[in-house]
Amino acid sequence: MHYPPTATNLHYQAGFGNEHASEAVAGALPQGCNSPQRAPLDLYPELISGTAFTAPRHENRRSWLYRRQPSVVSGRYQPYAQTGWSTGADRAIALPPEPLRWHPIPLDGAETAGADFVDGMCTLAANGDAEAQVGIGSLVYRANRSMQRRAFVNADGELLIVPQQGRLVLTTEMGVLEVKPGEIALVPRGVVFKVALPDGPSRGYVCENYGAQFRLPELGPIGSNGLASARDFQAPVAAYEDSSGAYELVKKFGGRFWCAPMQHSPFNVIAWHGNLTPLKYDTANFMTIGSISFDHPDPSIFTVLTSPSDTHGTANCDFVIFPPRWLVMEDTFRPPWYHRNLMSEFMGLVYGQYDAKPGGFKPGGASLHNSMVPHGPDEEAFERASHADLKPQKLDNTLAFMFESRYRLVPTAWALQSPALDTDYADCWAGLKDRFKP
């Protein structure tokens, strides 16, 4: 496919971790080997490795790209100013041991005027260390301008993108993905991409994963089917852009930003094959599992993707969603229970209402409940659920999510000083009285 395709004629390949093969021009893929002495159509073979060469075969991620010019052809890098996107935990921040919440981050304002996806990115909270390849950043983007002859590549981590307002069209080295609210995109570390805004000003959330790559969680006694199905993840087909003309490439590398001029488009891949690729996923395809007897089950049953840590069963990051679902539990307080958790929870709301916070938590907002910080339903949710008629109930037109990490998430100075910070958040529990009746 020759770029630019339109949204109506985009095609995808199916499968998470699959071995894909695609060519925009027939005959561009070599047969029987990866790097022939002369590649078909006089293209340059280039390997991108998302894991070490010796990673176990079931975890190994790499793709071969056949392109008009290799990635080494670019200008010299110069420092680039992007002060809102920080990396890792800022140990100078005095982190309060209390719940935090942000109202929807506004799209307008001086700091987002004319900003594209890269310049409109701000870190709300982060942990870990990109150099040690551990931890995550929890970010929001507010974009008012499409990226034209401009591209971005992140050498520090993969990006899990959760649109909240407005569709995104991601042009990547492997092809084009269109992602709308309710869908997610996953861009591997090191893959070049740019973002267009077909609906105008757009907002959403991003998890920058410095650690092990996201993968589908193990299903255990659930069996062979359930949660997110591998076949519902979609990879792009090969597409290329007219190569001539000036381009700017912005790179995030070691927590700093750099830019380099190019005299051609980086989206010049005519064919590719492999299992390292950008992906999209529609959360409407998630097979939600819940209790059909009593009690609210652990939220881990809503895990879409997981990035493991060196401690088995304790994630560097779990991506968890709370989609539309039925509640049928008998004699049960149906919202999430009051909780103190080893894991730290960054939460966002794409659309609708979250059942544990029906009033104060709005689409485009965020909350942070760090390790062992108490949290749970607010007073309104408690009163309603404690006296509800326990008929089968459909929670519909809602989509909340969590980036959950074993490491404490430290808010940035920008987040703590933001006018969107809800300084009265803890008051939502102030009306919970002592009801003890001996």
Short mmCIF file of N, CA, C and O in Angstrom, two decimals, residues 295-297 325 327 329 332-338 354-358 376-378 380-388 390 393 395:
data_model
loop_
_atom_site.label_atom_id
_atom_site.label_comp_id
_atom_site.label_asym_id
_atom_site.label_seq_id
_atom_site.Cartn_x
_atom_site.Cartn_y
_atom_site.Cartn_z
N ASP A 295 -19.43 -12.03 46.13
CA ASP A 295 -18.17 -11.29 46.27
C ASP A 295 -17.69 -10.69 44.95
O ASP A 295 -17.91 -11.23 43.86
N HIS A 296 -17.00 -9.57 45.11
CA HIS A 296 -16.34 -8.89 43.99
C HIS A 296 -14.96 -9.52 43.83
O HIS A 296 -14.15 -9.50 44.76
N PRO A 297 -14.65 -10.10 42.68
CA PRO A 297 -13.35 -10.76 42.51
C PRO A 297 -12.21 -9.75 42.40
O PRO A 297 -12.43 -8.54 42.22
N ARG A 325 -20.11 -4.46 31.68
CA ARG A 325 -20.19 -5.82 32.21
C ARG A 325 -21.46 -5.96 33.06
O ARG A 325 -22.03 -4.97 33.50
N LEU A 327 -23.30 -7.26 36.54
CA LEU A 327 -23.10 -7.57 37.95
C LEU A 327 -24.29 -8.39 38.42
O LEU A 327 -25.44 -7.92 38.33
N MET A 329 -23.85 -10.66 41.40
CA MET A 329 -23.52 -11.30 42.67
C MET A 329 -24.64 -11.10 43.69
O MET A 329 -25.23 -10.03 43.78
N THR A 332 -24.00 -9.18 48.13
CA THR A 332 -22.63 -8.70 47.92
C THR A 332 -22.63 -7.18 47.76
O THR A 332 -23.50 -6.61 47.10
N PHE A 333 -21.64 -6.54 48.37
CA PHE A 333 -21.34 -5.15 48.09
C PHE A 333 -20.63 -5.14 46.74
O PHE A 333 -19.48 -5.56 46.62
N ARG A 334 -21.31 -4.68 45.70
CA ARG A 334 -20.86 -4.92 44.33
C ARG A 334 -19.74 -4.02 43.84
O ARG A 334 -18.94 -4.45 42.99
N PRO A 335 -19.62 -2.76 44.27
CA PRO A 335 -18.46 -1.98 43.80
C PRO A 335 -17.15 -2.56 44.36
O PRO A 335 -17.16 -3.42 45.25
N PRO A 336 -15.99 -2.11 43.83
CA PRO A 336 -14.71 -2.54 44.42
C PRO A 336 -14.67 -2.24 45.91
O PRO A 336 -15.17 -1.22 46.37
N TRP A 337 -14.05 -3.14 46.65
CA TRP A 337 -14.01 -2.99 48.10
C TRP A 337 -13.00 -1.93 48.53
O TRP A 337 -12.18 -1.44 47.74
N TYR A 338 -13.05 -1.57 49.81
CA TYR A 338 -11.99 -0.72 50.38
C TYR A 338 -10.71 -1.54 50.42
O TYR A 338 -10.72 -2.74 50.70
N TYR A 354 -17.42 5.77 36.49
CA TYR A 354 -16.79 4.66 37.24
C TYR A 354 -17.63 4.37 38.46
O TYR A 354 -17.96 5.29 39.23
N ASP A 355 -17.97 3.09 38.67
CA ASP A 355 -18.97 2.76 39.70
C ASP A 355 -18.55 3.08 41.12
O ASP A 355 -19.39 3.30 41.99
N ALA A 356 -17.24 3.13 41.39
CA ALA A 356 -16.80 3.42 42.76
C ALA A 356 -16.69 4.92 43.03
O ALA A 356 -16.54 5.33 44.18
N LYS A 357 -16.74 5.75 41.96
CA LYS A 357 -16.62 7.20 42.12
C LYS A 357 -17.60 7.85 41.13
O LYS A 357 -17.19 8.47 40.15
N PRO A 358 -18.92 7.74 41.36
CA PRO A 358 -19.87 8.21 40.36
C PRO A 358 -19.87 9.71 40.15
O PRO A 358 -20.29 10.18 39.09
N GLY A 376 -11.00 3.39 47.93
CA GLY A 376 -12.23 2.62 47.78
C GLY A 376 -13.39 3.50 47.43
O GLY A 376 -13.22 4.69 47.13
N PRO A 377 -14.62 2.96 47.47
CA PRO A 377 -15.80 3.72 47.06
C PRO A 377 -16.00 4.97 47.91
O PRO A 377 -15.74 4.96 49.12
N ASP A 378 -16.47 6.04 47.25
CA ASP A 378 -16.77 7.25 48.01
C ASP A 378 -18.10 7.08 48.75
O ASP A 378 -18.77 6.04 48.65
N GLU A 380 -21.06 8.42 48.41
CA GLU A 380 -22.23 8.22 47.56
C GLU A 380 -22.32 6.78 47.06
O GLU A 380 -23.38 6.15 47.10
N ALA A 381 -21.19 6.24 46.58
CA ALA A 381 -21.18 4.87 46.07
C ALA A 381 -21.46 3.86 47.18
O ALA A 381 -22.17 2.87 46.97
N PHE A 382 -20.93 4.11 48.38
CA PHE A 382 -21.16 3.19 49.50
C PHE A 382 -22.64 3.16 49.87
O PHE A 382 -23.23 2.08 50.06
N GLU A 383 -23.25 4.33 49.99
CA GLU A 383 -24.66 4.38 50.38
C GLU A 383 -25.53 3.69 49.34
O GLU A 383 -26.44 2.92 49.67
N ARG A 384 -25.27 3.96 48.07
CA ARG A 384 -26.07 3.39 47.01
C ARG A 384 -25.94 1.87 46.98
O ARG A 384 -26.94 1.14 46.90
N ALA A 385 -24.71 1.38 47.06
CA ALA A 385 -24.49 -0.07 46.94
C ALA A 385 -24.95 -0.82 48.18
O ALA A 385 -25.34 -1.99 48.09
N SER A 386 -24.92 -0.17 49.33
CA SER A 386 -25.31 -0.84 50.58
C SER A 386 -26.81 -1.07 50.66
O SER A 386 -27.28 -1.93 51.41
N HIS A 387 -27.58 -0.29 49.89
CA HIS A 387 -29.05 -0.40 49.96
C HIS A 387 -29.67 -0.76 48.61
O HIS A 387 -30.89 -0.70 48.47
N ALA A 388 -28.86 -1.15 47.66
CA ALA A 388 -29.37 -1.43 46.32
C ALA A 388 -30.18 -2.72 46.30
O ALA A 388 -29.92 -3.67 47.05
N LEU A 390 -30.57 -5.97 44.71
CA LEU A 390 -29.54 -6.73 44.01
C LEU A 390 -30.13 -7.56 42.86
O LEU A 390 -30.03 -8.79 42.82
N GLN A 393 -27.53 -6.32 37.08
CA GLN A 393 -27.30 -4.93 36.69
C GLN A 393 -26.24 -4.88 35.61
O GLN A 393 -25.17 -5.47 35.73
N LEU A 395 -23.53 -2.64 33.90
CA LEU A 395 -22.72 -1.43 33.87
C LEU A 395 -22.37 -1.18 32.41
O LEU A 395 -21.57 -1.91 31.82
#
